[in-house]
Coordinates of C-alpha atoms in Angstrom, one line a residue:
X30 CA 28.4 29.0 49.9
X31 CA 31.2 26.4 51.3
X32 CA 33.5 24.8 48.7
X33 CA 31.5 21.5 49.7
X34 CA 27.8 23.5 48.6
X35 CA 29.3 24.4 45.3
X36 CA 30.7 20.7 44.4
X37 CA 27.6 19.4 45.1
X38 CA 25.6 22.2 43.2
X39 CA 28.3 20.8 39.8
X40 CA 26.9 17.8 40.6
X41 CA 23.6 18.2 40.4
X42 CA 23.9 20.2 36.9
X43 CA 26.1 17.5 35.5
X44 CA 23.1 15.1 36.4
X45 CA 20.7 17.1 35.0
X46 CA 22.5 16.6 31.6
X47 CA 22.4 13.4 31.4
X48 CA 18.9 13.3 32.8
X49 CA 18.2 15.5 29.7
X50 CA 20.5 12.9 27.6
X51 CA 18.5 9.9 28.7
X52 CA 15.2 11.5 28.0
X53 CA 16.4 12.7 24.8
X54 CA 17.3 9.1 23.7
X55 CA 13.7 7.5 25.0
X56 CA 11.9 9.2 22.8
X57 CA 14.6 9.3 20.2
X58 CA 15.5 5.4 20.0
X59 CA 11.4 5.2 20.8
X60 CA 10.5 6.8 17.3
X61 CA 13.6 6.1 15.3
X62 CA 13.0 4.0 11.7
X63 CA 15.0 1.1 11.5
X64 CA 14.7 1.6 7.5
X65 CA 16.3 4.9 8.0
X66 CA 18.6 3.5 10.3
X67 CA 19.9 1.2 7.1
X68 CA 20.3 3.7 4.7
X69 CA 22.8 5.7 7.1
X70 CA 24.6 2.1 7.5
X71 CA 24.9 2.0 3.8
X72 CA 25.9 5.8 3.5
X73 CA 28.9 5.2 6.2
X74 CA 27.3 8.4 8.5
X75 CA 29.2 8.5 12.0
X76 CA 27.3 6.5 14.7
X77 CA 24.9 4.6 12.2
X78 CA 26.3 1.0 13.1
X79 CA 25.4 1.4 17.0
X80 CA 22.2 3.2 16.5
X81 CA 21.0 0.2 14.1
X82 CA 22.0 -2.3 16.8
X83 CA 20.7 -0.5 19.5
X84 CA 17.6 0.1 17.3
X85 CA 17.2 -3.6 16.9
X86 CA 17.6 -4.6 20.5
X87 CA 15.3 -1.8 21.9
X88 CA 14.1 -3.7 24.8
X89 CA 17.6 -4.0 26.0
X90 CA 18.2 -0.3 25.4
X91 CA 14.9 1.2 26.5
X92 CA 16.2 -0.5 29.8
X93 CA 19.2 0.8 29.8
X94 CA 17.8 4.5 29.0
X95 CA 14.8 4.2 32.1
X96 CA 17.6 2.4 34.6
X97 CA 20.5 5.4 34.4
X98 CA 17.9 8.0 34.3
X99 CA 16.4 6.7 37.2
X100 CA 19.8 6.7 38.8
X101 CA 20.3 10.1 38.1
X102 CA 17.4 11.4 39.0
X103 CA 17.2 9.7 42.4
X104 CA 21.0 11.3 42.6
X105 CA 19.7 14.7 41.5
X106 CA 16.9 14.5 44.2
X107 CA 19.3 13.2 47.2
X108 CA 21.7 15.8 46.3
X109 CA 19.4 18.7 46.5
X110 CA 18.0 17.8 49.6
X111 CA 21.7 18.1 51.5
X112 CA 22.3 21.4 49.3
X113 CA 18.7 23.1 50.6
X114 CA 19.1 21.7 53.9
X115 CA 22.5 23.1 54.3
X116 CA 21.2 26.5 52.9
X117 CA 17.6 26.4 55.1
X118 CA 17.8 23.6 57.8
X119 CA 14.3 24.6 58.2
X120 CA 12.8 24.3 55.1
X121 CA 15.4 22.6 52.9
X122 CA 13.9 19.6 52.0
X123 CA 10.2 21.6 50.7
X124 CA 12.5 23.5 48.7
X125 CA 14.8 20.8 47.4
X126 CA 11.6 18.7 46.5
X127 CA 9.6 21.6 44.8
X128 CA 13.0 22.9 42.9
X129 CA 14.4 20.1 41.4
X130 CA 10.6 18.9 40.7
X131 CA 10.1 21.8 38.4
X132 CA 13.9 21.6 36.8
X133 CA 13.9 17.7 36.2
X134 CA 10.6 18.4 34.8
X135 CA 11.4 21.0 32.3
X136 CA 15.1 20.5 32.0
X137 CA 15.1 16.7 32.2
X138 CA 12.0 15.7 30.3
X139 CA 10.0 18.5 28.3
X140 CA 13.1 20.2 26.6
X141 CA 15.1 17.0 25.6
X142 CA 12.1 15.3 24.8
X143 CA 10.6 18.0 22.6
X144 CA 14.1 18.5 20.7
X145 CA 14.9 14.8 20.4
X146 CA 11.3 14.5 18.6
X147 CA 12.1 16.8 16.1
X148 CA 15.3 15.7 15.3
X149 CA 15.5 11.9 15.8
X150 CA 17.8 11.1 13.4
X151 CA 20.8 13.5 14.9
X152 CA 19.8 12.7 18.5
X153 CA 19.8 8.5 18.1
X154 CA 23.7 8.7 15.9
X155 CA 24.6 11.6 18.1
X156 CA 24.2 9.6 21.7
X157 CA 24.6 6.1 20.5
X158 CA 28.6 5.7 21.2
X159 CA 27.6 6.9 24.6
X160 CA 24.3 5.1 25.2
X161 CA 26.6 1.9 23.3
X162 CA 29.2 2.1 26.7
X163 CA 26.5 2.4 28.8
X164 CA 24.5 -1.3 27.7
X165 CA 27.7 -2.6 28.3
X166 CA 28.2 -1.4 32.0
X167 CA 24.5 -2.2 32.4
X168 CA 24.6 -5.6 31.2
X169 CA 24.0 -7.5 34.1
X170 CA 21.4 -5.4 35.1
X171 CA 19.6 -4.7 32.1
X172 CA 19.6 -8.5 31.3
X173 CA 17.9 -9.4 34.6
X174 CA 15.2 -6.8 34.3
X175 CA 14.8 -7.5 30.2
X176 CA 14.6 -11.1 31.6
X177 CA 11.7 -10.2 34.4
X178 CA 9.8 -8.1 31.9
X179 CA 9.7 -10.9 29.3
X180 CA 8.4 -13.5 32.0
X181 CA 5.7 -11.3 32.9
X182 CA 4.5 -10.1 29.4
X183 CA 4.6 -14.0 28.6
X184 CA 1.3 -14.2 31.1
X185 CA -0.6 -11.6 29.7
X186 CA 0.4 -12.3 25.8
X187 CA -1.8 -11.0 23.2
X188 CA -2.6 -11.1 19.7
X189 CA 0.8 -9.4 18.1
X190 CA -0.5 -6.6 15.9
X191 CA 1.2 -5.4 12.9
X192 CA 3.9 -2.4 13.0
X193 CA 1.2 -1.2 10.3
X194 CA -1.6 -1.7 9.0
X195 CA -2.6 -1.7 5.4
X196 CA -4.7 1.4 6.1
X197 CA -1.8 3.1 7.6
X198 CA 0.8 2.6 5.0
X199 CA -1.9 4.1 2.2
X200 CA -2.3 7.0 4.5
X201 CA 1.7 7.3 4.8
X202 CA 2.0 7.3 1.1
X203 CA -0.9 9.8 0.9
X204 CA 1.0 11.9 3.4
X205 CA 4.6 12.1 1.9
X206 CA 3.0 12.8 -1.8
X207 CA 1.5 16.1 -0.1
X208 CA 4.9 16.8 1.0
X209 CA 6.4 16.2 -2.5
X210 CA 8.8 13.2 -1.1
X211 CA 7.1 11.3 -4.5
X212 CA 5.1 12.0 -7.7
X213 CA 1.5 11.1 -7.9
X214 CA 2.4 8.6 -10.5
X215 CA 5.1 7.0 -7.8
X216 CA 2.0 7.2 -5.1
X217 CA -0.8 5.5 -7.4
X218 CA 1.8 2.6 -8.2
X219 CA 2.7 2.1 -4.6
X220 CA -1.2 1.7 -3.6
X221 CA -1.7 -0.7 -6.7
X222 CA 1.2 -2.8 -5.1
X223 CA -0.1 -2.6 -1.4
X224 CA -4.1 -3.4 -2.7
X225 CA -2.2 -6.6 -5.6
X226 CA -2.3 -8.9 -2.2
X227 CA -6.4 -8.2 -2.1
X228 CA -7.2 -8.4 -5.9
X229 CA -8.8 -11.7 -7.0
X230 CA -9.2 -13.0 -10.6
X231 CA -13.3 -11.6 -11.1
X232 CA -12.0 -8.4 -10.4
X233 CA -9.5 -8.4 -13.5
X234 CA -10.7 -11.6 -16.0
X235 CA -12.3 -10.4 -19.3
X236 CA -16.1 -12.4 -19.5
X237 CA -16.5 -15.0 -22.3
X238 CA -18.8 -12.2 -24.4
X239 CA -15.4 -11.0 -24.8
X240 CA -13.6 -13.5 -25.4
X241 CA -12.4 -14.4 -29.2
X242 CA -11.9 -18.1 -29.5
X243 CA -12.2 -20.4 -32.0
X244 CA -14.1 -23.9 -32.7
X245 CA -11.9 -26.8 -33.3
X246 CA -14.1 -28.0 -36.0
X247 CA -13.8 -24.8 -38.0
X248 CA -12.2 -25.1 -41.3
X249 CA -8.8 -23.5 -42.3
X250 CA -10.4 -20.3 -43.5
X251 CA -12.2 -20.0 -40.8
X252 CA -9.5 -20.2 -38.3
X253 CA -6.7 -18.3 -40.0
X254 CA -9.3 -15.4 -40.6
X255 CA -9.9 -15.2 -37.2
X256 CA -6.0 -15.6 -36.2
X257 CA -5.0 -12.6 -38.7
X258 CA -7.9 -10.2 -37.8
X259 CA -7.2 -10.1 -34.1
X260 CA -3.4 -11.2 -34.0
X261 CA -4.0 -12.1 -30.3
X262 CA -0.7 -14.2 -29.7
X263 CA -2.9 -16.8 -27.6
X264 CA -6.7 -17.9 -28.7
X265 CA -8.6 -20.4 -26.1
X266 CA -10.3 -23.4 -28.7
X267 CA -13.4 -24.9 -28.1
X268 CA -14.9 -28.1 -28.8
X269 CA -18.7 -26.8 -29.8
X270 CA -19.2 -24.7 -26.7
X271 CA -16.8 -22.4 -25.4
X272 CA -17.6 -23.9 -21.7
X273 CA -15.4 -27.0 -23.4
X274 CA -12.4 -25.6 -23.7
X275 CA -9.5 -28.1 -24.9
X276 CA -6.6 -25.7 -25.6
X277 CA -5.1 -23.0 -26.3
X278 CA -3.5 -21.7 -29.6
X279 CA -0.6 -19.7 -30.3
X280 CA -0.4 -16.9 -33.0
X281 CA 3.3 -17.6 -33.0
X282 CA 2.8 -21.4 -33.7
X283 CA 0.4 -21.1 -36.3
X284 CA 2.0 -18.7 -38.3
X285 CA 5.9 -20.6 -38.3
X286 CA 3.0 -23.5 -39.7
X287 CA 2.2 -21.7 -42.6
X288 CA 5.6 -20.4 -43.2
X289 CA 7.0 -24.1 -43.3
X290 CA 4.9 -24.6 -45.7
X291 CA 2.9 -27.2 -43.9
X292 CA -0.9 -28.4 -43.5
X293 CA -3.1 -26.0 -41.3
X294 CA -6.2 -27.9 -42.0
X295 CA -6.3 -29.7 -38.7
X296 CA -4.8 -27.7 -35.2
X297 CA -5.2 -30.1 -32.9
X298 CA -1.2 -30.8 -32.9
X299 CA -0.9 -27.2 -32.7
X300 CA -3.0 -26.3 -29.4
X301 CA -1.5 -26.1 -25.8
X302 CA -2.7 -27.6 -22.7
X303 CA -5.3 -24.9 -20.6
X304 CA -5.0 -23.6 -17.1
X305 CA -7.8 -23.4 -15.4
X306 CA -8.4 -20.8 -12.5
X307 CA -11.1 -20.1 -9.9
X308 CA -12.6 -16.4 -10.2
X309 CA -12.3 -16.5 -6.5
X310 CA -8.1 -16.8 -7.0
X311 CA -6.1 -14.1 -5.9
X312 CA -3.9 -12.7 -8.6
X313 CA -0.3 -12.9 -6.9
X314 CA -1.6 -17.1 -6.5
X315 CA -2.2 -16.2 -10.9
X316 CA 1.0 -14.6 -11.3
X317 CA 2.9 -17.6 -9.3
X318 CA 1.2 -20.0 -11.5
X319 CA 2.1 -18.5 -14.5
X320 CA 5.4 -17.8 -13.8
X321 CA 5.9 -21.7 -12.5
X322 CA 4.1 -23.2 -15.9
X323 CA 5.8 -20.0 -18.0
X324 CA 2.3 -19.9 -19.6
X325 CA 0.8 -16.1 -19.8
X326 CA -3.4 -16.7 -20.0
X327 CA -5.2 -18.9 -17.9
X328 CA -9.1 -20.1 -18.3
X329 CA -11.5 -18.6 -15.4
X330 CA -14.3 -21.0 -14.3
X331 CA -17.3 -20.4 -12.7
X332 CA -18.8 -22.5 -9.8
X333 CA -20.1 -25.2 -11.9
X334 CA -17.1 -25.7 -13.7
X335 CA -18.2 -23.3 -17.1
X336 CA -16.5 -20.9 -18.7
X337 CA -16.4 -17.5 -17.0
X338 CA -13.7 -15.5 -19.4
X339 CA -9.8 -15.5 -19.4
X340 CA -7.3 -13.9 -17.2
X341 CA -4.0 -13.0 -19.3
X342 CA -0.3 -11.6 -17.9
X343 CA -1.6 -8.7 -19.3
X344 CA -4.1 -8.0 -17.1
X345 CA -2.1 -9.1 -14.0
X346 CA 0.6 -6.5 -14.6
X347 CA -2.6 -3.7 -15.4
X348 CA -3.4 -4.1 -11.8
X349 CA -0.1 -2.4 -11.2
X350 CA 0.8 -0.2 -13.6
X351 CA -2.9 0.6 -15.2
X352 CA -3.8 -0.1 -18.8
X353 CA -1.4 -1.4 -21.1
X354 CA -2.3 -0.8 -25.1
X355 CA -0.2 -3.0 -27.5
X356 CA 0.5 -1.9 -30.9
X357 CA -3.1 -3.5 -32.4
X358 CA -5.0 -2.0 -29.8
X359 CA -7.8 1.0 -31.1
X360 CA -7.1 3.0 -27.8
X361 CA -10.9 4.3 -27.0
X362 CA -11.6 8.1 -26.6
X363 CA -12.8 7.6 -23.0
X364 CA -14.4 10.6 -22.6
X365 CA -15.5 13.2 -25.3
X366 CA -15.5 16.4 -24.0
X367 CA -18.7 18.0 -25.5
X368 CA -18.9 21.3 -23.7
X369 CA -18.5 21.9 -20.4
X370 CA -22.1 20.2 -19.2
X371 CA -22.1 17.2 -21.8
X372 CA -19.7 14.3 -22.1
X373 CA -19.9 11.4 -24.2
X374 CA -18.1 8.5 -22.1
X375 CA -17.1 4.9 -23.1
X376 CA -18.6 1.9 -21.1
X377 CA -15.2 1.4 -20.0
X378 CA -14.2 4.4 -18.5
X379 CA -13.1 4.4 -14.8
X380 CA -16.2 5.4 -13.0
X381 CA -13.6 7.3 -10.2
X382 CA -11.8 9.3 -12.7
X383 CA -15.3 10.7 -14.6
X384 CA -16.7 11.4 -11.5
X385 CA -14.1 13.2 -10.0
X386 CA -12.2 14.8 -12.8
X387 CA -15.1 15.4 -15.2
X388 CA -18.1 15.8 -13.0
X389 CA -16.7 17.0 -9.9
X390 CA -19.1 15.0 -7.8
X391 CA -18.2 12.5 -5.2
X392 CA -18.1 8.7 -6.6
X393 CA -21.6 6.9 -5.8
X394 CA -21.5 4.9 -2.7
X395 CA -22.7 1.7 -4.8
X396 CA -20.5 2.0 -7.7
X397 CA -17.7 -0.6 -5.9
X398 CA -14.7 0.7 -8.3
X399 CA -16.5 -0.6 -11.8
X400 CA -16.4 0.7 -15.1
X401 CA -18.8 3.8 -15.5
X402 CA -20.7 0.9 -18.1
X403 CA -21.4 -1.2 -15.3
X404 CA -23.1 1.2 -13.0
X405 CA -25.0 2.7 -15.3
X406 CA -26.0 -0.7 -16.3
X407 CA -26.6 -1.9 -12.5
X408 CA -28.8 1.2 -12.1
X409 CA -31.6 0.3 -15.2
X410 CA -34.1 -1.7 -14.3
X411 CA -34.0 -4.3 -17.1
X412 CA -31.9 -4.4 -19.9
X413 CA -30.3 -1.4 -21.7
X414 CA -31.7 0.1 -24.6
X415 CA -31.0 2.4 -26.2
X416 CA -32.0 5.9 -24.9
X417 CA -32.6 4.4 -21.6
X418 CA -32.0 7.1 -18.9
X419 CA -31.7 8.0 -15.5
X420 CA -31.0 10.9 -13.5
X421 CA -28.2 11.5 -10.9
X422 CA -27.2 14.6 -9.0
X423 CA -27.9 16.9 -11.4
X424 CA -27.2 15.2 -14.4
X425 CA -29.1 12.6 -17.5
X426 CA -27.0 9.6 -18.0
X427 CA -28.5 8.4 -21.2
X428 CA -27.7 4.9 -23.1
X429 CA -26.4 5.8 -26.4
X430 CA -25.3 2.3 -27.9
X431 CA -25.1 -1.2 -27.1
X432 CA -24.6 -4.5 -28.4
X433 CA -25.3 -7.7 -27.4
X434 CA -27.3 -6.1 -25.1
X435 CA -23.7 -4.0 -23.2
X436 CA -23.9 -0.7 -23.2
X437 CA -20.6 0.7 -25.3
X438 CA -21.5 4.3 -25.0
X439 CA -23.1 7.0 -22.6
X440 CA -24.0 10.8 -23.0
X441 CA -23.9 12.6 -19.4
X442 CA -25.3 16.2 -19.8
X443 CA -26.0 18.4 -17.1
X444 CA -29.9 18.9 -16.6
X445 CA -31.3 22.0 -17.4
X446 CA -34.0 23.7 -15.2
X447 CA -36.8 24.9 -16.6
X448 CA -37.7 28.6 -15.8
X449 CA -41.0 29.9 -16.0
X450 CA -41.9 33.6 -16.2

């Protein structure tokens, strides 16, 4: 081989390195987080200012990246030929294509490519002083074909779909609690604050059979009983019917009243203007509202403009962080672990959480997320009473008390089959 065959040879094996760099930084700058990105910025790690920037203007660099690797290639292809044709007149150019076909391909796509995908990180702040020179020589270039590539994408526009979806993030989440990245406390607060946007106020509100309120035209008795037996810090009053509801009342108030010394007799001076809310309102529209008015319960109306129930901070902030008990709360026994085939479950019990944890079945398609109360109750075919039953996958869900015709209680016991001899 002449001096001239071995120069050209270096050539073609410098090319093929940065054949294998440019491939390494497509799919590297073509994966790379920008979020990830950031937090090197902010830890000062070599080569984390140009990476973000080129990150950010990937267009520009994706450009860069195809242009000098098709440059090289066409080099490494060219070069060949006159090495193989100087070696073989005959056949040099079948061997130069065939040969450098099968190294570009594995040396110049496949390997880099393959590496670069598992370590995206190091490859992106590795090459991006490099790839950071090479926008800059390309500038011209790459602006006219960034340019051309705009214009034409401009005629065939579509609908810009998010980075990702809702679905995808609860799926990312899922994924990086398997691999221990967070708790499942940390994953379960992260899907309450992705599914917040979607949550409206019928969802969350507690219904007016709920509700403790109390009549303006009650006497004094009357209203501080109710006041001191509850020691709700906010009561919705009522003119006659609680779909007439004129004010609200705070614990706080009352009590500096009777402190003073002064007349309780009549609260009218006492009571604070309602807000009013659609069922239909998302909460994050509630928790605006009530951070605007600095108020912290809000009246839910139905369709016709009665009374539905309330909707309290309270609740808001449960959507996110799951029940809150305050210090007058009787925190309910959800579940009463009779033996290992019979429970005793309160109405209120999350229907997922029994079903799952307790009964090891799959939730039922139409329970939609309620309270194991209200699908029980959905599933009877008129109003409970008690002893009321039905039977499901193996086990008696029975009706153990109610009032006011809701069911408060529920024994689940698996059913036994009957052998005969």
């Amino acid at each position: 081989m002449d001096p001239s065959g071995l120069n050209i040879l270096i050539v073609i094996i410098i090319l093929l390195m940065l054949s294998a760099i440019f491939s390494a930084s497509e799919t590297a700058y073509s994966s790379i987080s920008l979020i990830r990105l950031k937090t090197f910025v902010e830890d000062d790690k070599p080569g984390a200012n140009k990476a973000l920037k080129l990150a950010e203007n990937f267009n520009e660099t994706i450009t860069t990246i195809l242009v000098g690797n098709n440059i090289v290639n066409i080099l490494q292809a060219s070069l060949a030929t006159i090495f193989f044709d100087r070696l073989d007149p005959r056949y040099g150019v079948l061997y130069s294509t065939v040969i450098i076909t099968v190294v570009i391909l594995i040396f110049g796509e496949i390997l880099p490519k393959n590496y670069a995908k598992k370590n995206v990180e190091k490859v992106a702040l590795t090459i991006a002083p490099f790839l950071t020179f090479l926008n800059y020589t390309f500038k011209p270039l790459t602006y006219c074909f960034v340019k051309l590539n705009s214009e034409l994408l401009k005629r065939y526009e579509e609908e810009q779909l998010p980075t990702v979806t809702e679905d995808e993030l609860m799926a990312i989440v899922e994924n990086i609690e398997v691999e221990g990245v967070i708790g499942e406390e940390e994953k379960e607060l992260i899907h309450s604050a992705i599914e917040f946007e979607d949550t409206i106020i019928e969802e969350i509100y507690t219904p007016r059979t709920d509700v403790v309120a109390i009549d303006i035209n009650m006497n004094e008795k009357q209203i501080k009983e109710i006041i001191l037996k509850y020691h709700f810090s906010r009561i919705p009053v009522y003119d006659r019917t609680i779909d007439n509801i004129i004010g609200i009342i705070y614990e706080k108030d009352y009590l500096a009243e009777i402190v003073e010394g002064k007349d309780v007799s009549d609260i009218r001076d006492l009571i604070r203007p309602p807000l009013f809310v659609s069922k239909n309102m998302r909460v994050s529209e509630l928790l605006r509202l009530f951070k605007r008015d600095n108020i912290h319960i809000a009246i839910v109306l139905d369709e016709y403009g009665g009374t539905l129930g309330i909707v309290t901070m309270e609740d808001v902030f449960e959507v996110l962080v799951g029940e809150i008990w305050d210090e007058y709360d009787d925190v309910p026994e959800l579940v009463k672990v009779v033996s290992d085939e019979e429970f005793i479950v309160d109405a209120l019990c999350d229907i997922t959480d029994f079903f799952e944890n307790y009964l090891h079945l799959k939730v039922p398609e139409d329970a939609e997320n309620d309270d194991i109360g209200v699908w029980v109750y959905n599933r009877l075919p008129s109003l409970p009473n008690i002893n009321d039953s039905f039977d499901y996958e193996g086990f008696k869900f029975e009706v153990m008390k109610i009032e006011n015709n809701r069911i408060i209680k529920i024994r689940v016991a698996k059913i036994k089959e009957n052998i005969e001899e």
